[in-house]
PDB file of C-alpha atoms in Angstrom:
ATOM      1  CA  MET A  12      -0.007   0.012  -0.007  1.00 94.00           C
ATOM      2  CA  GLU A  13       1.129   3.534  -0.788  1.00 97.00           C
ATOM      3  CA  THR A  14      -0.188   6.583   1.049  1.00 98.00           C
ATOM      4  CA  GLY A  15       0.140  10.347   0.722  1.00 98.00           C
ATOM      5  CA  SER A  16      -1.625  13.687   0.947  1.00 98.00           C
ATOM      6  CA  ILE A  17      -2.082  16.803  -1.167  1.00 98.00           C
ATOM      7  CA  PRO A  18      -2.444  20.201   0.610  1.00 98.00           C
ATOM      8  CA  VAL A  19      -5.658  21.853  -0.627  1.00 98.00           C
ATOM      9  CA  ALA A  20      -4.088  25.267  -0.028  1.00 98.00           C
ATOM     10  CA  ASP A  21      -1.608  24.497  -2.835  1.00 98.00           C
ATOM     11  CA  LEU A  22      -4.454  24.157  -5.387  1.00 98.00           C
ATOM     12  CA  SER A  23      -5.536  27.373  -7.110  1.00 97.00           C
ATOM     13  CA  GLY A  24      -9.159  27.918  -6.227  1.00 97.00           C
ATOM     14  CA  GLY A  25      -9.174  25.223  -3.573  1.00 98.00           C
ATOM     15  CA  PHE A  26     -10.931  21.893  -3.869  1.00 98.00           C
ATOM     16  CA  ASP A  27     -13.992  20.091  -2.614  1.00 98.00           C
ATOM     17  CA  LEU A  28     -13.986  16.347  -3.049  1.00 98.00           C
ATOM     18  CA  GLN A  29     -17.575  15.586  -2.141  1.00 98.00           C
ATOM     19  CA  SER A  30     -19.188  18.014  -4.588  1.00 98.00           C
ATOM     20  CA  THR A  31     -16.722  17.039  -7.313  1.00 98.00           C
ATOM     21  CA  VAL A  32     -17.585  13.309  -7.188  1.00 98.00           C
ATOM     22  CA  GLU A  33     -21.231  13.557  -6.057  1.00 97.00           C
ATOM     23  CA  SER A  34     -22.515  16.235  -8.422  1.00 96.00           C
ATOM     24  CA  GLY A  35     -23.587  13.958 -11.266  1.00 95.00           C
ATOM     25  CA  GLN A  36     -20.454  14.375 -13.366  1.00 96.00           C
ATOM     26  CA  SER A  37     -18.927  10.988 -12.641  1.00 97.00           C
ATOM     27  CA  TYR A  38     -20.325   7.581 -11.825  1.00 97.00           C
ATOM     28  CA  LEU A  39     -16.954   5.918 -11.244  1.00 97.00           C
ATOM     29  CA  TRP A  40     -16.357   7.045  -7.637  1.00 98.00           C
ATOM     30  CA  ARG A  41     -17.967   5.282  -4.680  1.00 97.00           C
ATOM     31  CA  ARG A  42     -18.268   6.153  -0.998  1.00 97.00           C
ATOM     32  CA  GLU A  43     -16.802   3.548   1.303  1.00 96.00           C
ATOM     33  CA  ASP A  44     -19.746   4.013   3.687  1.00 96.00           C
ATOM     34  CA  GLY A  45     -22.278   3.320   0.926  1.00 95.00           C
ATOM     35  CA  ARG A  46     -23.996   6.712   1.270  1.00 96.00           C
ATOM     36  CA  MET A  47     -23.295   8.017  -2.220  1.00 96.00           C
ATOM     37  CA  TYR A  48     -25.974  10.463  -3.435  1.00 94.00           C
ATOM     38  CA  GLU A  49     -27.770  10.346  -0.089  1.00 93.00           C
ATOM     39  CA  THR A  50     -28.041  14.128  -0.235  1.00 93.00           C
ATOM     40  CA  THR A  51     -28.376  16.408  -3.212  1.00 92.00           C
ATOM     41  CA  HIS A  52     -26.474  19.139  -1.353  1.00 94.00           C
ATOM     42  CA  ALA A  53     -23.161  17.278  -1.595  1.00 97.00           C
ATOM     43  CA  TYR A  54     -20.423  19.497  -0.227  1.00 98.00           C
ATOM     44  CA  GLY A  55     -17.756  19.666   2.427  1.00 97.00           C
ATOM     45  CA  GLY A  56     -17.821  16.073   3.662  1.00 97.00           C
ATOM     46  CA  ASP A  57     -14.855  14.003   4.824  1.00 97.00           C
ATOM     47  CA  ALA A  58     -15.960  10.522   3.740  1.00 98.00           C
ATOM     48  CA  TRP A  59     -13.592   8.083   2.059  1.00 98.00           C
ATOM     49  CA  TYR A  60     -14.224   7.634  -1.671  1.00 98.00           C
ATOM     50  CA  TYR A  61     -12.637   5.178  -4.046  1.00 98.00           C
ATOM     51  CA  THR A  62     -12.243   4.475  -7.748  1.00 98.00           C
ATOM     52  CA  VAL A  63     -10.499   1.777  -9.753  1.00 98.00           C
ATOM     53  CA  VAL A  64      -8.567   2.797 -12.866  1.00 96.00           C
ATOM     54  CA  ASP A  65      -6.299   0.634 -15.007  1.00 94.00           C
ATOM     55  CA  GLY A  66      -5.978  -1.978 -12.284  1.00 95.00           C
ATOM     56  CA  ASP A  67      -5.171   0.488  -9.509  1.00 97.00           C
ATOM     57  CA  VAL A  68      -7.451   1.112  -6.510  1.00 98.00           C
ATOM     58  CA  VAL A  69      -7.374   4.722  -5.252  1.00 98.00           C
ATOM     59  CA  ARG A  70      -9.039   5.720  -1.974  1.00 98.00           C
ATOM     60  CA  ALA A  71      -9.251   9.398  -1.063  1.00 98.00           C
ATOM     61  CA  ARG A  72     -10.839  11.685   1.480  1.00 98.00           C
ATOM     62  CA  GLN A  73     -10.598  15.379   2.301  1.00 98.00           C
ATOM     63  CA  ARG A  74      -9.882  16.281   5.912  1.00 98.00           C
ATOM     64  CA  ASP A  75      -8.046  19.050   7.812  1.00 97.00           C
ATOM     65  CA  GLY A  76      -7.018  20.877   4.630  1.00 98.00           C
ATOM     66  CA  GLN A  77      -5.552  17.766   2.991  1.00 98.00           C
ATOM     67  CA  ILE A  78      -6.594  15.311   0.320  1.00 98.00           C
ATOM     68  CA  GLU A  79      -5.477  12.059   1.969  1.00 98.00           C
ATOM     69  CA  TRP A  80      -5.062   9.015  -0.184  1.00 98.00           C
ATOM     70  CA  LYS A  81      -4.248   5.304   0.012  1.00 98.00           C
ATOM     71  CA  ALA A  82      -3.711   3.273  -3.143  1.00 98.00           C
ATOM     72  CA  THR A  83      -2.098   0.279  -4.797  1.00 98.00           C
ATOM     73  CA  ALA A  84       0.406   2.650  -6.447  1.00 97.00           C
ATOM     74  CA  ASP A  85       1.481   6.295  -6.260  1.00 97.00           C
ATOM     75  CA  ALA A  86      -1.910   7.970  -6.644  1.00 98.00           C
ATOM     76  CA  GLU A  87      -0.932  11.621  -6.669  1.00 98.00           C
ATOM     77  CA  PRO A  88      -0.464  11.904 -10.460  1.00 98.00           C
ATOM     78  CA  LEU A  89      -3.672   9.936 -10.991  1.00 98.00           C
ATOM     79  CA  LEU A  90      -5.642  12.211  -8.649  1.00 98.00           C
ATOM     80  CA  PHE A  91      -4.305  15.317 -10.370  1.00 98.00           C
ATOM     81  CA  ASP A  92      -5.457  13.870 -13.679  1.00 98.00           C
ATOM     82  CA  LEU A  93      -8.857  12.460 -12.679  1.00 98.00           C
ATOM     83  CA  LEU A  94      -9.905  15.465 -10.551  1.00 98.00           C
ATOM     84  CA  ARG A  95      -8.239  18.176 -12.625  1.00 98.00           C
ATOM     85  CA  LEU A  96      -6.323  19.417  -9.589  1.00 98.00           C
ATOM     86  CA  ASP A  97      -3.962  21.385 -11.834  1.00 97.00           C
ATOM     87  CA  ASP A  98      -6.812  23.534 -13.218  1.00 98.00           C
ATOM     88  CA  ASP A  99      -6.414  27.197 -12.182  1.00 98.00           C
ATOM     89  CA  LEU A 100      -9.863  27.317 -10.686  1.00 98.00           C
ATOM     90  CA  ASP A 101      -9.540  30.915  -9.485  1.00 97.00           C
ATOM     91  CA  ALA A 102      -8.792  32.059 -13.030  1.00 97.00           C
ATOM     92  CA  ILE A 103     -11.593  29.947 -14.498  1.00 97.00           C
ATOM     93  CA  VAL A 104     -14.195  31.320 -12.100  1.00 95.00           C
ATOM     94  CA  ASN A 105     -12.940  34.871 -12.601  1.00 94.00           C
ATOM     95  CA  ARG A 106     -13.376  34.463 -16.354  1.00 93.00           C
ATOM     96  CA  THR A 107     -17.045  33.543 -16.129  1.00 91.00           C
ATOM     97  CA  PRO A 108     -19.273  36.492 -16.976  1.00 90.00           C
ATOM     98  CA  ALA A 109     -21.030  38.471 -14.270  1.00 92.00           C
ATOM     99  CA  ASP A 110     -24.242  36.484 -13.806  1.00 95.00           C
ATOM    100  CA  PRO A 111     -26.224  36.165 -10.519  1.00 96.00           C
ATOM    101  CA  LEU A 112     -27.020  32.463 -10.978  1.00 97.00           C
ATOM    102  CA  VAL A 113     -23.472  31.430 -11.904  1.00 97.00           C
ATOM    103  CA  GLU A 114     -22.004  33.576  -9.112  1.00 97.00           C
ATOM    104  CA  SER A 115     -24.335  32.046  -6.513  1.00 97.00           C
ATOM    105  CA  ALA A 116     -23.527  28.532  -7.721  1.00 97.00           C
ATOM    106  CA  CYS A 117     -19.766  29.148  -7.640  1.00 97.00           C
ATOM    107  CA  GLU A 118     -19.995  30.584  -4.137  1.00 97.00           C
ATOM    108  CA  GLU A 119     -22.174  27.716  -2.860  1.00 97.00           C
ATOM    109  CA  TYR A 120     -19.859  24.983  -4.231  1.00 98.00           C
ATOM    110  CA  ARG A 121     -16.493  26.663  -4.004  1.00 97.00           C
ATOM    111  CA  GLY A 122     -13.700  24.283  -4.979  1.00 98.00           C
ATOM    112  CA  MET A 123     -15.812  21.911  -7.086  1.00 98.00           C
ATOM    113  CA  ARG A 124     -13.898  20.789 -10.169  1.00 98.00           C
ATOM    114  CA  ILE A 125     -14.806  19.078 -13.393  1.00 98.00           C
ATOM    115  CA  VAL A 126     -13.643  15.482 -13.535  1.00 98.00           C
ATOM    116  CA  ARG A 127     -11.569  13.822 -16.236  1.00 98.00           C
ATOM    117  CA  ASP A 128     -13.012  10.296 -16.347  1.00 98.00           C
ATOM    118  CA  PRO A 129     -11.635   7.476 -18.529  1.00 98.00           C
ATOM    119  CA  PHE A 130     -13.403   7.563 -21.842  1.00 98.00           C
ATOM    120  CA  PHE A 131     -15.233   4.221 -22.107  1.00 98.00           C
ATOM    121  CA  PRO A 132     -16.754   4.163 -18.598  1.00 98.00           C
ATOM    122  CA  CYS A 133     -17.795   7.788 -19.001  1.00 98.00           C
ATOM    123  CA  LEU A 134     -19.413   6.998 -22.382  1.00 98.00           C
ATOM    124  CA  VAL A 135     -21.388   4.069 -20.988  1.00 98.00           C
ATOM    125  CA  SER A 136     -22.432   6.088 -17.920  1.00 98.00           C
ATOM    126  CA  PHE A 137     -24.011   8.809 -20.015  1.00 98.00           C
ATOM    127  CA  ILE A 138     -25.599   6.427 -22.496  1.00 98.00           C
ATOM    128  CA  CYS A 139     -27.382   5.073 -19.380  1.00 97.00           C
ATOM    129  CA  SER A 140     -28.295   8.594 -18.172  1.00 94.00           C
ATOM    130  CA  ALA A 141     -31.299   9.283 -20.390  1.00 85.00           C
ATOM    131  CA  GLN A 142     -34.365  10.034 -18.249  1.00 81.00           C
ATOM    132  CA  MET A 143     -32.606   8.805 -15.111  1.00 86.00           C
ATOM    133  CA  ARG A 144     -31.834  10.279 -11.706  1.00 90.00           C
ATOM    134  CA  VAL A 145     -28.184  10.386 -10.804  1.00 93.00           C
ATOM    135  CA  SER A 146     -28.635   7.727  -8.111  1.00 93.00           C
ATOM    136  CA  ARG A 147     -30.112   5.308 -10.678  1.00 94.00           C
ATOM    137  CA  ILE A 148     -27.339   5.976 -13.166  1.00 96.00           C
ATOM    138  CA  TYR A 149     -24.821   5.336 -10.394  1.00 96.00           C
ATOM    139  CA  GLY A 150     -26.546   2.062  -9.509  1.00 96.00           C
ATOM    140  CA  MET A 151     -26.325   0.855 -13.104  1.00 97.00           C
ATOM    141  CA  GLN A 152     -22.580   1.539 -13.301  1.00 97.00           C
ATOM    142  CA  THR A 153     -21.984  -0.139  -9.964  1.00 97.00           C
ATOM    143  CA  ALA A 154     -23.857  -3.214 -11.180  1.00 98.00           C
ATOM    144  CA  LEU A 155     -21.906  -3.315 -14.459  1.00 98.00           C
ATOM    145  CA  ALA A 156     -18.610  -3.231 -12.562  1.00 98.00           C
ATOM    146  CA  ARG A 157     -19.769  -5.929 -10.135  1.00 97.00           C
ATOM    147  CA  GLU A 158     -21.036  -8.272 -12.839  1.00 98.00           C
ATOM    148  CA  PHE A 159     -18.511  -7.831 -15.643  1.00 98.00           C
ATOM    149  CA  GLY A 160     -15.410  -6.079 -14.328  1.00 98.00           C
ATOM    150  CA  ASP A 161     -12.168  -7.449 -12.870  1.00 97.00           C
ATOM    151  CA  THR A 162     -11.829  -7.745  -9.086  1.00 97.00           C
ATOM    152  CA  ILE A 163      -8.881  -6.358  -7.155  1.00 97.00           C
ATOM    153  CA  ASP A 164      -8.108  -7.171  -3.536  1.00 97.00           C
ATOM    154  CA  PHE A 165      -6.713  -4.257  -1.561  1.00 97.00           C
ATOM    155  CA  ASP A 166      -6.426  -3.431   2.109  1.00 95.00           C
ATOM    156  CA  GLY A 167      -8.659  -6.333   3.118  1.00 95.00           C
ATOM    157  CA  LYS A 168     -11.465  -5.570   0.683  1.00 96.00           C
ATOM    158  CA  THR A 169     -12.450  -6.593  -2.841  1.00 97.00           C
ATOM    159  CA  TYR A 170     -12.960  -3.805  -5.413  1.00 98.00           C
ATOM    160  CA  HIS A 171     -14.563  -3.996  -8.825  1.00 97.00           C
ATOM    161  CA  GLN A 172     -13.168  -2.221 -11.853  1.00 98.00           C
ATOM    162  CA  PHE A 173     -15.498  -0.971 -14.582  1.00 98.00           C
ATOM    163  CA  PRO A 174     -15.547  -3.558 -17.407  1.00 98.00           C
ATOM    164  CA  THR A 175     -13.393  -3.120 -20.483  1.00 98.00           C
ATOM    165  CA  PRO A 176     -15.133  -2.808 -23.876  1.00 98.00           C
ATOM    166  CA  GLU A 177     -14.162  -6.418 -24.568  1.00 98.00           C
ATOM    167  CA  GLN A 178     -15.741  -7.633 -21.316  1.00 97.00           C
ATOM    168  CA  LEU A 179     -18.920  -5.666 -21.826  1.00 97.00           C
ATOM    169  CA  ALA A 180     -19.177  -6.685 -25.483  1.00 97.00           C
ATOM    170  CA  THR A 181     -19.738 -10.285 -24.366  1.00 96.00           C
ATOM    171  CA  ALA A 182     -22.857  -9.316 -22.378  1.00 97.00           C
ATOM    172  CA  THR A 183     -26.235 -10.162 -23.868  1.00 97.00           C
ATOM    173  CA  GLU A 184     -29.086  -7.699 -23.943  1.00 97.00           C
ATOM    174  CA  ASP A 185     -30.877  -9.853 -21.380  1.00 97.00           C
ATOM    175  CA  ASP A 186     -27.817  -9.696 -19.116  1.00 97.00           C
ATOM    176  CA  LEU A 187     -27.911  -5.914 -19.264  1.00 97.00           C
ATOM    177  CA  ARG A 188     -31.658  -5.629 -18.861  1.00 97.00           C
ATOM    178  CA  ASP A 189     -31.329  -7.779 -15.704  1.00 97.00           C
ATOM    179  CA  LEU A 190     -29.192  -4.902 -14.339  1.00 96.00           C
ATOM    180  CA  ASN A 191     -32.048  -2.444 -14.958  1.00 94.00           C
ATOM    181  CA  LEU A 192     -30.563  -0.866 -18.100  1.00 96.00           C
ATOM    182  CA  GLY A 193     -33.904  -1.225 -19.883  1.00 95.00           C
ATOM    183  CA  TYR A 194     -34.008   0.114 -23.447  1.00 96.00           C
ATOM    184  CA  ARG A 195     -30.416   1.315 -23.011  1.00 97.00           C
ATOM    185  CA  ALA A 196     -29.175  -2.301 -22.981  1.00 97.00           C
ATOM    186  CA  PRO A 197     -28.728  -2.670 -26.785  1.00 97.00           C
ATOM    187  CA  TYR A 198     -27.083   0.742 -26.968  1.00 98.00           C
ATOM    188  CA  VAL A 199     -24.500  -0.202 -24.353  1.00 98.00           C
ATOM    189  CA  ARG A 200     -23.862  -3.596 -25.935  1.00 98.00           C
ATOM    190  CA  LYS A 201     -23.461  -2.207 -29.451  1.00 98.00           C
ATOM    191  CA  THR A 202     -21.243   0.649 -28.310  1.00 98.00           C
ATOM    192  CA  ALA A 203     -19.020  -1.801 -26.386  1.00 98.00           C
ATOM    193  CA  GLN A 204     -18.727  -3.911 -29.527  1.00 98.00           C
ATOM    194  CA  LEU A 205     -17.809  -0.849 -31.602  1.00 98.00           C
ATOM    195  CA  VAL A 206     -15.006   0.066 -29.209  1.00 98.00           C
ATOM    196  CA  ALA A 207     -13.837  -3.520 -28.694  1.00 98.00           C
ATOM    197  CA  SER A 208     -13.551  -4.076 -32.448  1.00 97.00           C
ATOM    198  CA  GLY A 209     -11.645  -0.853 -32.984  1.00 96.00           C
ATOM    199  CA  GLU A 210     -14.307   0.547 -35.283  1.00 97.00           C
ATOM    200  CA  ALA A 211     -14.627   3.650 -33.105  1.00 97.00           C
ATOM    201  CA  SER A 212     -12.604   5.119 -30.289  1.00 96.00           C
ATOM    202  CA  ALA A 213     -11.790   8.259 -28.357  1.00 97.00           C
ATOM    203  CA  THR A 214      -8.841   8.813 -30.677  1.00 96.00           C
ATOM    204  CA  ASP A 215     -11.282   9.475 -33.512  1.00 95.00           C
ATOM    205  CA  VAL A 216     -12.651  12.480 -31.585  1.00 97.00           C
ATOM    206  CA  ARG A 217      -9.694  14.001 -29.694  1.00 96.00           C
ATOM    207  CA  GLY A 218      -8.221  17.069 -31.309  1.00 94.00           C
ATOM    208  CA  MET A 219     -11.316  17.981 -33.331  1.00 98.00           C
ATOM    209  CA  LYS A 220     -12.928  21.363 -33.064  1.00 98.00           C
ATOM    210  CA  TYR A 221     -15.670  21.232 -30.447  1.00 98.00           C
ATOM    211  CA  GLU A 222     -18.793  21.063 -32.601  1.00 98.00           C
ATOM    212  CA  ASP A 223     -17.131  18.627 -34.997  1.00 98.00           C
ATOM    213  CA  ALA A 224     -16.194  16.485 -32.007  1.00 98.00           C
ATOM    214  CA  ARG A 225     -19.816  16.522 -30.816  1.00 98.00           C
ATOM    215  CA  ASP A 226     -20.965  15.294 -34.201  1.00 98.00           C
ATOM    216  CA  ALA A 227     -18.231  12.639 -34.324  1.00 98.00           C
ATOM    217  CA  MET A 228     -19.259  11.273 -30.908  1.00 98.00           C
ATOM    218  CA  GLN A 229     -22.586  10.252 -32.369  1.00 97.00           C
ATOM    219  CA  VAL A 230     -21.047   7.271 -34.166  1.00 97.00           C
ATOM    220  CA  PHE A 231     -21.500   5.502 -30.793  1.00 98.00           C
ATOM    221  CA  VAL A 232     -24.905   3.889 -30.467  1.00 97.00           C
ATOM    222  CA  GLY A 233     -27.233   5.699 -28.060  1.00 97.00           C
ATOM    223  CA  VAL A 234     -25.291   8.988 -28.223  1.00 98.00           C
ATOM    224  CA  GLY A 235     -27.057  12.156 -29.227  1.00 97.00           C
ATOM    225  CA  ASP A 236     -26.054  15.765 -28.737  1.00 98.00           C
ATOM    226  CA  LYS A 237     -26.547  15.902 -24.978  1.00 98.00           C
ATOM    227  CA  VAL A 238     -24.730  12.642 -24.210  1.00 98.00           C
ATOM    228  CA  ALA A 239     -21.952  13.636 -26.571  1.00 98.00           C
ATOM    229  CA  ASP A 240     -21.553  16.924 -24.704  1.00 98.00           C
ATOM    230  CA  CYS A 241     -21.353  15.109 -21.365  1.00 98.00           C
ATOM    231  CA  VAL A 242     -18.561  12.829 -22.559  1.00 98.00           C
ATOM    232  CA  LEU A 243     -16.682  15.683 -24.222  1.00 98.00           C
ATOM    233  CA  LEU A 244     -16.863  17.730 -20.989  1.00 98.00           C
ATOM    234  CA  PHE A 245     -16.327  15.038 -18.336  1.00 98.00           C
ATOM    235  CA  SER A 246     -13.785  12.859 -20.163  1.00 98.00           C
ATOM    236  CA  LEU A 247     -12.187  14.516 -23.165  1.00 98.00           C
ATOM    237  CA  GLY A 248     -11.534  17.974 -21.720  1.00 98.00           C
ATOM    238  CA  TYR A 249     -13.768  20.108 -23.932  1.00 98.00           C
ATOM    239  CA  LEU A 250     -14.426  22.641 -21.191  1.00 98.00           C
ATOM    240  CA  GLU A 251     -16.626  24.736 -23.474  1.00 98.00           C
ATOM    241  CA  ALA A 252     -19.253  22.003 -23.764  1.00 98.00           C
ATOM    242  CA  VAL A 253     -22.611  22.715 -22.108  1.00 98.00           C
ATOM    243  CA  PRO A 254     -24.871  19.660 -21.981  1.00 98.00           C
ATOM    244  CA  LEU A 255     -28.478  20.796 -22.370  1.00 97.00           C
ATOM    245  CA  ASP A 256     -29.964  18.634 -19.644  1.00 95.00           C
ATOM    246  CA  THR A 257     -33.262  19.209 -17.896  1.00 93.00           C
ATOM    247  CA  TRP A 258     -31.816  21.626 -15.343  1.00 95.00           C
ATOM    248  CA  ILE A 259     -29.998  23.775 -17.909  1.00 97.00           C
ATOM    249  CA  GLN A 260     -33.097  23.810 -20.141  1.00 96.00           C
ATOM    250  CA  SER A 261     -35.099  25.036 -17.124  1.00 96.00           C
ATOM    251  CA  ALA A 262     -32.528  27.760 -16.472  1.00 97.00           C
ATOM    252  CA  ILE A 263     -32.767  28.828 -20.112  1.00 98.00           C
ATOM    253  CA  GLU A 264     -36.567  28.968 -19.932  1.00 97.00           C
ATOM    254  CA  GLU A 265     -36.635  30.932 -16.645  1.00 97.00           C
ATOM    255  CA  ARG A 266     -33.540  33.110 -16.780  1.00 97.00           C
ATOM    256  CA  TYR A 267     -32.046  33.124 -20.266  1.00 97.00           C
ATOM    257  CA  PRO A 268     -34.999  32.939 -22.686  1.00 98.00           C
ATOM    258  CA  HIS A 269     -32.938  34.732 -25.342  1.00 97.00           C
ATOM    259  CA  CYS A 270     -30.743  31.634 -25.498  1.00 98.00           C
ATOM    260  CA  GLU A 271     -33.566  29.402 -26.737  1.00 98.00           C
ATOM    261  CA  GLN A 272     -32.899  29.256 -30.442  1.00 97.00           C
ATOM    262  CA  GLY A 273     -35.091  26.367 -31.564  1.00 96.00           C
ATOM    263  CA  SER A 274     -32.418  23.714 -32.076  1.00 97.00           C
ATOM    264  CA  TYR A 275     -29.779  22.053 -29.891  1.00 98.00           C
ATOM    265  CA  THR A 276     -26.901  23.458 -31.963  1.00 97.00           C
ATOM    266  CA  LYS A 277     -28.082  27.050 -31.929  1.00 98.00           C
ATOM    267  CA  THR A 278     -29.246  26.989 -28.310  1.00 98.00           C
ATOM    268  CA  SER A 279     -25.952  25.408 -27.283  1.00 97.00           C
ATOM    269  CA  ARG A 280     -24.035  28.227 -28.951  1.00 98.00           C
ATOM    270  CA  ALA A 281     -26.164  30.850 -27.237  1.00 98.00           C
ATOM    271  CA  ILE A 282     -25.878  29.407 -23.720  1.00 98.00           C
ATOM    272  CA  ARG A 283     -22.113  28.835 -24.202  1.00 98.00           C
ATOM    273  CA  GLU A 284     -21.779  32.520 -24.973  1.00 97.00           C
ATOM    274  CA  GLN A 285     -23.921  33.403 -21.973  1.00 97.00           C
ATOM    275  CA  PHE A 286     -21.592  31.283 -19.785  1.00 97.00           C
ATOM    276  CA  GLY A 287     -18.394  32.717 -21.230  1.00 96.00           C
ATOM    277  CA  ASN A 288     -17.493  30.274 -24.044  1.00 96.00           C
ATOM    278  CA  GLU A 289     -14.050  28.888 -23.168  1.00 96.00           C
ATOM    279  CA  TYR A 290     -14.990  27.576 -19.676  1.00 97.00           C
ATOM    280  CA  ALA A 291     -18.751  27.444 -20.174  1.00 98.00           C
ATOM    281  CA  GLY A 292     -18.763  23.813 -19.099  1.00 98.00           C
ATOM    282  CA  TYR A 293     -17.522  24.798 -15.671  1.00 98.00           C
ATOM    283  CA  ALA A 294     -20.351  27.329 -15.321  1.00 97.00           C
ATOM    284  CA  GLN A 295     -22.808  24.646 -16.470  1.00 97.00           C
ATOM    285  CA  THR A 296     -21.562  22.143 -13.916  1.00 98.00           C
ATOM    286  CA  TYR A 297     -21.854  24.592 -11.068  1.00 98.00           C
ATOM    287  CA  VAL A 298     -25.339  25.673 -12.172  1.00 97.00           C
ATOM    288  CA  PHE A 299     -26.521  22.080 -12.635  1.00 97.00           C
ATOM    289  CA  HIS A 300     -25.450  21.101  -9.111  1.00 97.00           C
ATOM    290  CA  TYR A 301     -26.817  24.304  -7.590  1.00 97.00           C
ATOM    291  CA  LEU A 302     -30.241  24.023  -9.215  1.00 96.00           C
ATOM    292  CA  ARG A 303     -30.495  20.304  -8.608  1.00 92.00           C
ATOM    293  CA  SER A 304     -29.822  20.735  -4.891  1.00 91.00           C
TER     294      SER A 304
END
């Protein structure tokens, strides 16, 4: 076992672990006490969380101004990558336009960061997200890891890694429906087969201009504009992406009616401009968590 800590004071803009991993961005982190998504106002807690990435188990908690971690390997570089700890959060927040809703959300959830999840688990998570509460989406991903992923023993416990495309491609639709995926089951299975066969991958998307990347993401079965935006934002680092989910659509209707342009593409452009373009995805994530809670 390796252990370490990261001083929160060294991170520009600070950090809050609970809101970062319990705000509906990622479904790959779990609370050791089993109380994930117990409250919508997720902020400021000191619970242990864990994730499993590329065969490594990483446990982390935030306490006394430190991000403490225990892992199967040196976890500091992995935590910086997964939780975007090297983002200059002060500069990002300062570059968002003056807007009462965004300012309130940033103040309420100070230190929340956007995640950088591995591509395939993020893709599957958001294919499963259609018309689902975050707790249900989380439950589906937990079940997929339990049923199809590798197990890793660490510190007296058994952990489950999210399945690889090859592992998930072997699942039948009935297998996936048994895990409550419903109509999403064939989408997940066909997307896993696409990735496992090499017909489509994250490499095909990375480096494209944002709107081209959103279009390219839709080669994966079950991916439309909104799901594509989620994966671009929470995995591939397109920080300008603004997924037009129910909460953001409500904000547009109530607060930014001028941004409703009659199509996803045009409305997306308008709300990105409202939220400051380059880091509009950060503003979206804060607003989503704030309105939801």
